[in-house]
Amino acid sequence: MSDIPDIVIGRLPIYLRELKRLAHEENKLTTSSHELGKRLGISSAQIRKDLSHFGEFGKQGTGYHINYLIEKLQEILNLTHEWPVVLVGAGYLGHALANYAGFQPRGFSIKWVFDSDPSKIGGTVAGLNIQSVNELKSTIARENVKMAIIAVPVSVVQAITDTLVESGVKAILNYVPVHLNVPEDVQVSYSDPVTQMQRMTFYLE
Amino acid sequence: MSDIPDIVIGRLPIYLRELKRLAHEENKLTTSSHELGKRLGISSAQIRKDLSHFGEFGKQGTGYHINYLIEKLQEILNLTHEWPVVLVGAGYLGHALANYAGFQPRGFSIKWVFDSDPSKIGGTVAGLNIQSVNELKSTIARENVKMAIIAVPVSVVQAITDTLVESGVKAILNYVPVHLNVPEDVQVSYSDPVTQMQRMTFYLE
DNA sequence: TAGATTGTTAATCGATTAACAATC
DNA sequence: TAGATTGTTAATCGATTAACAATC
């Protein structure tokens, strides 16, 4: 479908994040690949190369107009509308995610929370009613939800994933330390603090 | 120092995780690069190549003895002792991390929690006393802590990082959506749900 | 022995970087 | 104009894969 390397796509949100910081917190209007790269620990050549996959957004001599580049990156990443998100799992991590203020300003909104624990169902997280996972499928289908975040026990994560996929979800952020089996057209992103820590201990004594 | 590619190091914890599952939940004694790869969505050639950087752990015809390979990977990754970890930030995410049961069985233990909010200091998280960040430096130095997890507001994350580094921390897991500036000998790993989600929306319509 | 699977090589594939003409 | 910085090319660097001899 797209012949742009996934590793390039992965850097665009980082560029976007820093550009917004430059614009909103430092009131800058323009920047250069050199300045951006220095702030992010990425070479200026790589930034220019990455951006060149999508068009010519800069001007020789002056660099990039920050707001224009933000606009373009948001278009490229399909962030021109807000994505409604389903959260599965209302444990400690689920609570943290549901209450996280960082989603909304960057294009996402957790709109539904599900759990299988009867003692949690009917309760509230971040102003959202905790629903039974039995209603997961019908909600996703009815609301045409495409994105989900999973924070459930290891033992049920593949079954939950299967339900999400059957219901039409196409992108999953998985906080459970397990590889998920999904069809080719479903994106999965992983977050496991322990694998990240174990990668770092290699370099320690 | 080490001429083994970081991308290889990053896969070892994934192998370790799956091997433990094979051993402990499926009571298997041996596996092959093919079986392991199939479960993880990684080619068998890559697994063999990765492992070959560190020695010859398998046997032709039979594959790998799981417990032996687990042992070896733990040695390679410096997981032969438990790493004590400092947590900075006692918000929702800090609570989730402090209460996460997945650290201990995989080599880590959050032993201290710090915050700057006077209304939180003196309180308790997961049985740990919440201390003032003013005590961060002395605690790290005294206890010789090498690893930290950061879950604080954007505005203070670089200052906290500087304190951690000055105090002797050599590995940081950063949950704050900001690139950190650290010396070369300090490892940093990032976790930002939004950049992960934004990478996936590229592939959605 | 026959089948299975390793560790390793060489080939392929892909990503990064250095350099610079173009041009604002 | 002179200085700065882009977008792009070609070279370099690095990672993955296919294939297979070795051998359990």
CSV table of C-alpha atoms (C1' of nucleotides) in Angstrom, one decimal:
chain,number,residue,atom,x,y,z
A,1,MET,CA,0.0,0.0,0.0
A,2,SER,CA,2.4,2.6,1.2
A,3,ASP,CA,6.1,2.3,0.3
A,4,ILE,CA,7.3,4.6,3.0
A,5,PRO,CA,9.4,2.8,5.6
A,6,ASP,CA,7.6,2.3,9.0
A,7,ILE,CA,10.7,3.5,10.8
A,8,VAL,CA,10.1,6.9,9.1
A,9,ILE,CA,6.5,7.0,10.1
A,10,GLY,CA,7.6,6.3,13.7
A,11,ARG,CA,9.7,9.4,13.8
A,12,LEU,CA,7.0,11.8,12.5
A,13,PRO,CA,5.0,11.9,15.8
A,14,ILE,CA,8.3,12.8,17.5
A,15,TYR,CA,8.8,15.7,15.1
A,16,LEU,CA,5.3,16.8,15.6
A,17,ARG,CA,5.6,16.7,19.3
A,18,GLU,CA,8.7,18.9,19.3
A,19,LEU,CA,7.3,21.3,16.7
A,20,LYS,CA,4.2,21.9,18.9
A,21,ARG,CA,6.5,22.5,21.9
A,22,LEU,CA,8.5,25.1,19.8
A,23,ALA,CA,5.3,26.8,18.7
A,24,HIS,CA,3.2,26.8,21.8
A,25,GLU,CA,5.8,27.0,24.6
A,26,GLU,CA,8.6,28.9,23.0
A,27,ASN,CA,6.5,31.0,20.6
A,28,LYS,CA,8.8,30.3,17.7
A,29,LEU,CA,7.6,30.7,14.1
A,30,THR,CA,10.3,28.9,12.1
A,31,THR,CA,12.9,26.2,12.8
A,32,SER,CA,15.5,24.2,10.8
A,33,SER,CA,16.3,20.6,10.5
A,34,HIS,CA,19.5,21.3,12.4
A,35,GLU,CA,17.7,22.9,15.4
A,36,LEU,CA,15.0,20.2,15.5
A,37,GLY,CA,17.6,17.4,15.2
A,38,LYS,CA,19.7,18.9,18.0
A,39,ARG,CA,16.7,18.9,20.3
A,40,LEU,CA,15.8,15.3,19.5
A,41,GLY,CA,19.2,13.7,19.1
A,42,ILE,CA,18.5,13.0,15.4
A,43,SER,CA,20.7,14.1,12.5
A,44,SER,CA,19.5,17.0,10.4
A,45,ALA,CA,20.0,14.9,7.2
A,46,GLN,CA,17.6,12.3,8.6
A,47,ILE,CA,14.9,14.8,9.3
A,48,ARG,CA,15.1,16.3,5.9
A,49,LYS,CA,15.2,12.8,4.3
A,50,ASP,CA,12.2,11.7,6.3
A,51,LEU,CA,10.1,14.8,5.4
A,52,SER,CA,11.1,14.6,1.7
A,53,HIS,CA,9.1,11.4,1.4
A,54,PHE,CA,5.9,13.5,1.7
A,55,GLY,CA,6.7,16.7,-0.1
A,56,GLU,CA,8.8,19.9,0.1
A,57,PHE,CA,7.8,21.7,3.3
A,58,GLY,CA,10.8,24.0,3.9
A,59,LYS,CA,12.6,26.9,2.2
A,60,GLN,CA,16.3,27.2,1.6
A,61,GLY,CA,17.9,29.7,3.8
A,62,THR,CA,15.1,29.9,6.3
A,63,GLY,CA,14.0,26.4,7.2
A,64,TYR,CA,10.5,25.4,8.1
A,65,HIS,CA,7.5,27.4,9.0
A,66,ILE,CA,6.5,25.6,12.2
A,67,ASN,CA,2.7,25.9,12.0
A,68,TYR,CA,2.7,24.8,8.4
A,69,LEU,CA,4.8,21.8,9.1
A,70,ILE,CA,2.6,20.9,12.1
A,71,GLU,CA,-0.4,21.1,9.8
A,72,LYS,CA,1.2,18.9,7.2
A,73,LEU,CA,2.4,16.2,9.6
A,74,GLN,CA,-1.1,16.0,11.1
A,75,GLU,CA,-2.5,15.5,7.7
A,76,ILE,CA,0.0,12.8,6.9
A,77,LEU,CA,-0.6,11.0,10.2
A,78,ASN,CA,-4.4,11.2,9.8
A,79,LEU,CA,-4.8,13.5,12.8
A,80,THR,CA,-7.2,16.0,11.2
A,81,HIS,CA,-10.0,14.6,13.3
A,82,GLU,CA,-10.1,13.2,16.8
A,83,TRP,CA,-9.9,9.4,17.2
A,84,PRO,CA,-12.3,7.9,19.7
A,85,VAL,CA,-10.7,5.1,21.6
A,86,VAL,CA,-11.9,2.0,23.6
A,87,LEU,CA,-10.0,1.1,26.7
A,88,VAL,CA,-10.2,-2.4,27.9
A,89,GLY,CA,-9.1,-3.0,31.5
A,90,ALA,CA,-10.0,-0.7,34.5
A,91,GLY,CA,-7.1,-1.6,36.8
A,92,TYR,CA,-4.5,0.8,38.1
A,93,LEU,CA,-3.1,1.2,34.6
A,94,GLY,CA,-6.5,1.6,33.1
A,95,HIS,CA,-7.2,4.3,35.6
A,96,ALA,CA,-4.0,6.1,34.7
A,97,LEU,CA,-4.8,6.0,31.0
A,98,ALA,CA,-8.4,7.1,31.4
A,99,ASN,CA,-7.3,10.0,33.4
A,100,TYR,CA,-4.4,11.0,31.2
A,101,ALA,CA,-4.8,14.5,30.0
A,102,GLY,CA,-2.3,14.1,27.2
A,103,PHE,CA,-4.6,12.3,24.8
A,104,GLN,CA,-7.1,15.0,23.9
A,105,PRO,CA,-4.7,17.7,22.8
A,106,ARG,CA,-2.9,15.3,20.5
A,107,GLY,CA,-5.8,13.7,18.7
A,108,PHE,CA,-7.3,10.9,20.9
A,109,SER,CA,-10.1,10.5,23.3
A,110,ILE,CA,-10.9,7.5,25.4
A,111,LYS,CA,-14.7,7.3,25.2
A,112,TRP,CA,-15.5,3.8,26.6
A,113,VAL,CA,-14.0,1.7,29.4
A,114,PHE,CA,-14.6,-2.0,29.7
A,115,ASP,CA,-13.7,-4.6,32.3
A,116,SER,CA,-14.8,-8.2,33.1
A,117,ASP,CA,-14.7,-7.8,36.9
A,118,PRO,CA,-18.3,-7.7,38.2
A,119,SER,CA,-17.1,-5.6,41.2
A,120,LYS,CA,-15.8,-2.9,38.8
A,121,ILE,CA,-18.6,-3.0,36.2
A,122,GLY,CA,-21.1,-0.2,36.8
A,123,GLY,CA,-18.4,1.9,38.5
A,124,THR,CA,-16.8,5.0,37.1
A,125,VAL,CA,-13.3,5.9,35.8
A,126,ALA,CA,-12.5,9.4,34.8
A,127,GLY,CA,-16.2,10.1,34.5
A,128,LEU,CA,-16.8,7.1,32.3
A,129,ASN,CA,-19.0,4.3,33.1
A,130,ILE,CA,-17.2,0.9,33.4
A,131,GLN,CA,-19.1,-1.5,31.1
A,132,SER,CA,-19.0,-5.3,30.9
A,133,VAL,CA,-16.7,-6.8,28.2
A,134,ASN,CA,-19.8,-8.6,27.0
A,135,GLU,CA,-20.8,-5.3,25.5
A,136,LEU,CA,-17.5,-4.7,23.9
A,137,LYS,CA,-18.4,-6.1,20.5
A,138,SER,CA,-21.7,-4.3,20.1
A,139,THR,CA,-20.3,-1.0,21.2
A,140,ILE,CA,-17.4,-1.1,18.8
A,141,ALA,CA,-19.6,-2.1,15.9
A,142,ARG,CA,-22.3,0.5,16.7
A,143,GLU,CA,-19.8,3.4,17.2
A,144,ASN,CA,-17.4,2.3,14.4
A,145,VAL,CA,-14.4,2.4,16.8
A,146,LYS,CA,-11.1,1.8,15.1
A,147,MET,CA,-8.6,2.1,18.0
A,148,ALA,CA,-8.3,0.3,21.3
A,149,ILE,CA,-6.0,0.3,24.3
A,150,ILE,CA,-5.6,-3.0,26.2
A,151,ALA,CA,-4.6,-3.2,29.9
A,152,VAL,CA,-5.9,-6.6,31.0
A,153,PRO,CA,-4.4,-9.7,32.6
A,154,VAL,CA,-2.1,-11.9,30.4
A,155,SER,CA,-4.5,-14.8,30.5
A,156,VAL,CA,-7.3,-13.0,28.6
A,157,VAL,CA,-5.4,-10.7,26.3
A,158,GLN,CA,-5.5,-12.8,23.2
A,159,ALA,CA,-9.3,-13.5,23.6
A,160,ILE,CA,-9.9,-9.7,24.1
A,161,THR,CA,-7.8,-9.0,21.0
A,162,ASP,CA,-9.8,-11.5,18.9
A,163,THR,CA,-13.0,-9.8,20.0
A,164,LEU,CA,-11.6,-6.3,19.1
A,165,VAL,CA,-10.5,-7.5,15.7
A,166,GLU,CA,-13.8,-9.2,14.9
A,167,SER,CA,-15.6,-6.1,15.9
A,168,GLY,CA,-13.6,-3.9,13.5
A,169,VAL,CA,-10.8,-2.4,15.5
A,170,LYS,CA,-7.7,-1.7,13.3
A,171,ALA,CA,-5.2,-0.4,15.7
A,172,ILE,CA,-4.3,-1.7,19.2
A,173,LEU,CA,-2.0,-0.3,21.8
A,174,ASN,CA,-1.2,-3.3,24.0
A,175,TYR,CA,0.2,-2.8,27.5
A,176,VAL,CA,0.2,-6.5,28.2
A,177,PRO,CA,3.6,-8.2,27.9
A,178,VAL,CA,2.5,-10.7,25.3
A,179,HIS,CA,2.8,-10.8,21.5
A,180,LEU,CA,-0.6,-10.6,19.9
A,181,ASN,CA,-1.7,-12.5,16.9
A,182,VAL,CA,-3.7,-10.3,14.5
A,183,PRO,CA,-4.5,-10.2,10.8
A,184,GLU,CA,-2.1,-8.2,8.6
A,185,ASP,CA,-4.4,-5.2,8.3
A,186,VAL,CA,-4.5,-4.6,12.1
A,187,GLN,CA,-1.7,-2.5,13.7
A,188,VAL,CA,-0.4,-3.4,17.1
A,189,SER,CA,2.0,-1.3,19.2
A,190,TYR,CA,3.5,-2.7,22.4
A,191,SER,CA,4.4,-1.1,25.7
A,192,ASP,CA,6.1,-3.3,28.3
A,193,PRO,CA,8.2,-1.5,30.9
A,194,VAL,CA,10.1,-4.6,31.8
A,195,THR,CA,11.5,-5.3,28.3
A,196,GLN,CA,12.6,-1.7,28.2
A,197,MET,CA,14.3,-1.9,31.5
A,198,GLN,CA,16.0,-5.3,30.6
A,199,ARG,CA,17.3,-3.7,27.4
A,200,MET,CA,19.0,-1.1,29.5
A,201,THR,CA,20.5,-3.4,32.1
A,202,PHE,CA,22.6,-4.9,29.4
A,203,TYR,CA,24.6,-1.8,29.4
A,204,LEU,CA,25.0,-1.6,33.2
A,205,GLU,CA,27.5,-3.5,35.2
B,1,MET,CA,32.3,-0.8,24.5
B,2,SER,CA,30.1,-3.5,23.1
B,3,ASP,CA,29.9,-4.1,19.4
B,4,ILE,CA,26.6,-5.9,19.5
B,5,PRO,CA,23.9,-3.9,17.8
B,6,ASP,CA,21.4,-2.3,20.1
B,7,ILE,CA,18.6,-3.6,18.0
B,8,VAL,CA,19.7,-7.2,18.9
B,9,ILE,CA,19.8,-6.3,22.6
B,10,GLY,CA,16.3,-5.1,22.3
B,11,ARG,CA,15.0,-8.4,21.1
B,12,LEU,CA,16.6,-10.5,23.8
B,13,PRO,CA,14.1,-9.5,26.5
B,14,ILE,CA,11.3,-10.5,24.1
B,15,TYR,CA,12.9,-13.9,23.6
B,16,LEU,CA,13.4,-14.2,27.4
B,17,ARG,CA,9.8,-13.4,28.1
B,18,GLU,CA,8.4,-16.0,25.6
B,19,LEU,CA,10.9,-18.6,26.8
B,20,LYS,CA,9.6,-18.2,30.4
B,21,ARG,CA,6.1,-18.5,29.2
B,22,LEU,CA,7.0,-21.8,27.4
B,23,ALA,CA,8.7,-23.1,30.5
B,24,HIS,CA,6.3,-22.0,33.2
B,25,GLU,CA,2.9,-22.0,31.6
B,26,GLU,CA,3.3,-24.7,29.0
B,27,ASN,CA,5.8,-26.9,30.8
B,28,LYS,CA,8.0,-27.3,27.8
B,29,LEU,CA,11.6,-28.3,28.1
B,30,THR,CA,13.0,-27.5,24.6
B,31,THR,CA,12.1,-25.3,21.7
B,32,SER,CA,13.5,-24.3,18.3
B,33,SER,CA,14.2,-21.0,16.6
B,34,HIS,CA,11.3,-21.8,14.3
B,35,GLU,CA,8.8,-22.3,17.1
B,36,LEU,CA,10.0,-19.3,19.0
B,37,GLY,CA,9.9,-17.2,15.9
B,38,LYS,CA,6.4,-18.3,14.9
B,39,ARG,CA,5.1,-17.2,18.3
B,40,LEU,CA,6.8,-13.8,18.2
B,41,GLY,CA,6.4,-12.9,14.5
B,42,ILE,CA,10.2,-13.0,14.0
B,43,SER,CA,12.1,-15.1,11.5
B,44,SER,CA,14.0,-18.1,12.8
B,45,ALA,CA,17.1,-17.0,11.0
B,46,GLN,CA,17.0,-13.7,12.9
B,47,ILE,CA,16.7,-15.5,16.3
B,48,ARG,CA,19.6,-17.8,15.5
B,49,LYS,CA,21.7,-14.9,14.3
B,50,ASP,CA,20.9,-12.8,17.4
B,51,LEU,CA,21.8,-15.6,19.8
B,52,SER,CA,25.0,-16.4,17.9
B,53,HIS,CA,26.4,-13.0,19.0
B,54,PHE,CA,26.8,-14.4,22.5
B,55,GLY,CA,27.6,-18.1,22.0
B,56,GLU,CA,26.3,-21.5,20.9
B,57,PHE,CA,23.3,-22.3,23.0
B,58,GLY,CA,21.5,-24.8,20.9
B,59,LYS,CA,21.9,-28.3,19.5
B,60,GLN,CA,21.4,-29.4,15.9
B,61,GLY,CA,18.4,-31.6,15.6
B,62,THR,CA,16.9,-30.7,18.9
B,63,GLY,CA,17.0,-26.9,19.3
B,64,TYR,CA,17.3,-25.1,22.6
B,65,HIS,CA,17.0,-26.3,26.1
B,66,ILE,CA,14.6,-23.7,27.4
B,67,ASN,CA,15.8,-23.3,31.0
B,68,TYR,CA,19.5,-23.2,29.9
B,69,LEU,CA,18.7,-20.5,27.4
B,70,ILE,CA,16.7,-18.5,30.0
B,71,GLU,CA,19.7,-18.7,32.3
B,72,LYS,CA,22.1,-17.5,29.5
B,73,LEU,CA,19.9,-14.6,28.5
B,74,GLN,CA,19.6,-13.5,32.1
B,75,GLU,CA,23.3,-13.5,32.4
B,76,ILE,CA,23.8,-11.5,29.2
B,77,LEU,CA,21.2,-9.0,30.2
B,78,ASN,CA,22.6,-8.6,33.7
B,79,LEU,CA,19.5,-10.0,35.3
B,80,THR,CA,21.3,-12.3,37.8
B,81,HIS,CA,20.4,-10.0,40.6
B,82,GLU,CA,17.3,-7.9,41.3
B,83,TRP,CA,17.7,-4.2,40.4
B,84,PRO,CA,16.3,-1.7,42.9
B,85,VAL,CA,14.5,1.1,41.2
B,86,VAL,CA,13.5,4.7,42.1
B,87,LEU,CA,10.1,6.0,41.0
B,88,VAL,CA,9.7,9.7,40.6
B,89,GLY,CA,6.1,10.9,40.4
B,90,ALA,CA,3.2,9.6,42.4
B,91,GLY,CA,0.3,10.5,40.1
B,92,TYR,CA,-2.1,8.0,38.5
B,93,LEU,CA,0.7,6.5,36.4
B,94,GLY,CA,3.1,6.4,39.4
B,95,HIS,CA,0.4,4.5,41.3
B,96,ALA,CA,0.0,2.0,38.5
B,97,LEU,CA,3.7,1.4,38.2
B,98,ALA,CA,4.3,1.1,42.0
B,99,ASN,CA,1.5,-1.5,42.2
B,100,TYR,CA,2.5,-3.4,39.0
B,101,ALA,CA,3.2,-7.0,40.0
B,102,GLY,CA,5.1,-7.7,36.8
B,103,PHE,CA,8.4,-6.1,37.9
B,104,GLN,CA,9.5,-8.4,40.7
B,105,PRO,CA,9.4,-11.7,38.8
B,106,ARG,CA,11.4,-10.2,36.0
B,107,GLY,CA,14.2,-8.7,37.9
B,108,PHE,CA,13.1,-5.2,39.2
B,109,SER,CA,11.7,-3.8,42.3
B,110,ILE,CA,10.5,-0.2,42.9
B,111,LYS,CA,11.8,0.5,46.4
B,112,TRP,CA,11.4,4.3,46.7
B,113,VAL,CA,8.8,6.8,45.5
B,114,PHE,CA,9.3,10.5,45.3
B,115,ASP,CA,7.0,13.4,44.5
B,116,SER,CA,7.2,17.2,44.8
B,117,ASP,CA,3.5,17.7,45.8
B,118,PRO,CA,3.3,18.5,49.5
B,119,SER,CA,-0.1,17.0,49.7
B,120,LYS,CA,1.3,13.7,48.5
B,121,ILE,CA,4.5,13.6,50.5
B,122,GLY,CA,4.2,11.5,53.6
B,123,GLY,CA,1.4,9.5,52.0
B,124,THR,CA,1.7,5.9,50.8
B,125,VAL,CA,1.8,4.1,47.5
B,126,ALA,CA,1.8,0.3,47.2
B,127,GLY,CA,3.1,0.2,50.8
B,128,LEU,CA,5.9,2.7,50.0
B,129,ASN,CA,6.3,6.1,51.8
B,130,ILE,CA,6.1,9.0,49.3
B,131,GLN,CA,9.2,11.1,49.9
B,132,SER,CA,10.0,14.6,48.9
B,133,VAL,CA,12.1,15.0,45.8
B,134,ASN,CA,14.5,17.0,47.9
B,135,GLU,CA,15.6,13.7,49.3
B,136,LEU,CA,16.1,12.2,45.9
B,137,LYS,CA,19.8,12.9,45.5
B,138,SER,CA,20.8,11.7,49.0
B,139,THR,CA,18.8,8.5,48.7
B,140,ILE,CA,20.2,7.5,45.3
B,141,ALA,CA,23.7,8.2,46.4
B,142,ARG,CA,23.3,6.4,49.7
B,143,GLU,CA,21.6,3.4,48.2
B,144,ASN,CA,23.7,3.3,45.0
B,145,VAL,CA,20.6,3.2,42.8
B,146,LYS,CA,21.2,2.8,39.1
B,147,MET,CA,17.7,2.8,37.6
B,148,ALA,CA,14.9,5.2,37.7
B,149,ILE,CA,11.4,5.5,36.3
B,150,ILE,CA,10.0,9.0,35.7
B,151,ALA,CA,6.3,9.9,35.6
B,152,VAL,CA,6.2,13.6,36.4
B,153,PRO,CA,4.8,16.7,34.6
B,154,VAL,CA,6.6,17.9,31.4
B,155,SER,CA,7.7,21.1,33.0
B,156,VAL,CA,10.0,19.5,35.6
B,157,VAL,CA,11.2,16.4,33.8
B,158,GLN,CA,14.6,17.7,32.6
B,159,ALA,CA,15.4,19.1,36.0
B,160,ILE,CA,14.5,15.7,37.6
B,161,THR,CA,16.6,14.0,35.0
B,162,ASP,CA,19.6,16.2,35.8
B,163,THR,CA,19.3,15.4,39.5
B,164,LEU,CA,19.1,11.6,38.8
B,165,VAL,CA,22.1,11.8,36.6
B,166,GLU,CA,24.1,13.8,39.0
B,167,SER,CA,23.2,11.3,41.7
B,168,GLY,CA,24.5,8.4,39.8
B,169,VAL,CA,21.5,6.9,38.0
B,170,LYS,CA,22.6,5.2,34.7
B,171,ALA,CA,19.3,4.0,33.2
B,172,ILE,CA,16.0,5.9,33.0
B,173,LEU,CA,12.6,4.8,31.8
B,174,ASN,CA,10.8,8.0,30.9
B,175,TYR,CA,7.0,8.2,30.6
B,176,VAL,CA,7.0,11.9,30.0
B,177,PRO,CA,6.6,12.9,26.3
B,178,VAL,CA,9.9,14.8,26.1
B,179,HIS,CA,13.3,13.9,24.7
B,180,LEU,CA,15.8,13.9,27.6
B,181,ASN,CA,19.3,15.3,27.4
B,182,VAL,CA,21.7,13.0,29.3
B,183,PRO,CA,25.4,12.1,29.1
B,184,GLU,CA,26.5,9.3,26.7
B,185,ASP,CA,26.9,6.7,29.5
B,186,VAL,CA,23.2,7.1,30.6
B,187,GLN,CA,20.6,4.9,29.0
B,188,VAL,CA,17.1,6.4,28.3
B,189,SER,CA,14.1,4.5,27.2
B,190,TYR,CA,10.8,6.2,26.3
B,191,SER,CA,7.2,5.4,26.6
B,192,ASP,CA,4.6,7.8,25.1
B,193,PRO,CA,1.3,6.3,24.3
B,194,VAL,CA,0.4,9.1,22.0
B,195,THR,CA,3.4,8.8,19.7
B,196,GLN,CA,2.6,5.1,19.4
B,197,MET,CA,-1.0,5.8,18.6
B,198,GLN,CA,0.0,8.5,16.0
B,199,ARG,CA,2.2,6.0,14.3
B,200,MET,CA,-0.7,3.7,13.9
B,201,THR,CA,-3.2,6.2,12.6
B,202,PHE,CA,-1.0,6.7,9.6
B,203,TYR,CA,-2.1,3.3,8.4
B,204,LEU,CA,-5.8,4.0,9.1
B,205,GLU,CA,-8.2,5.8,6.8
C,1,DT,C1',20.1,-44.1,9.6
C,2,DA,C1',16.8,-40.3,8.4
C,3,DG,C1',15.0,-36.2,10.0
C,4,DA,C1',15.5,-32.0,12.2
C,5,DT,C1',17.7,-28.0,13.5
C,6,DT,C1',21.7,-25.4,14.5
C,7,DG,C1',25.4,-21.7,13.5
C,8,DT,C1',27.4,-19.3,9.8
C,9,DT,C1',28.2,-17.4,5.3
C,10,DA,C1',27.2,-14.6,1.5
C,11,DA,C1',23.7,-12.1,-0.8
C,12,DT,C1',20.2,-9.1,-0.4
C,13,DC,C1',17.8,-5.5,1.3
C,14,DG,C1',17.2,-1.2,3.8
C,15,DA,C1',18.6,2.9,6.5
C,16,DT,C1',21.7,6.6,7.5
C,17,DT,C1',25.0,10.0,6.3
C,18,DA,C1',28.0,13.2,3.9
C,19,DA,C1',28.1,16.3,0.5
C,20,DC,C1',26.5,19.8,-2.5
C,21,DA,C1',23.9,22.3,-6.1
C,22,DA,C1',20.0,25.0,-5.8
C,23,DT,C1',17.9,28.9,-3.9
C,24,DC,C1',15.7,31.7,-0.4
D,1,DT,C1',25.2,40.1,-2.1
D,2,DA,C1',26.6,36.7,1.5
D,3,DG,C1',25.0,33.3,4.6
D,4,DA,C1',22.0,29.8,5.6
D,5,DT,C1',19.5,25.9,4.7
D,6,DT,C1',16.8,23.0,1.9
D,7,DG,C1',16.0,18.6,-1.0
D,8,DT,C1',18.5,15.0,-3.2
D,9,DT,C1',22.1,12.1,-4.7
D,10,DA,C1',25.5,8.7,-4.1
D,11,DA,C1',28.2,6.4,-0.9
D,12,DT,C1',28.4,4.1,3.3
D,13,DC,C1',26.9,1.6,6.8
D,14,DG,C1',24.0,-1.9,9.0
D,15,DA,C1',20.4,-5.5,9.4
D,16,DT,C1',17.8,-9.3,7.5
D,17,DT,C1',17.3,-13.4,4.9
D,18,DA,C1',18.2,-17.5,2.3
D,19,DA,C1',20.8,-21.3,2.0
D,20,DC,C1',23.4,-25.1,3.6
D,21,DA,C1',27.2,-27.8,5.7
D,22,DA,C1',27.6,-29.7,10.1
D,23,DT,C1',25.8,-32.6,13.4
D,24,DC,C1',22.6,-34.0,17.0
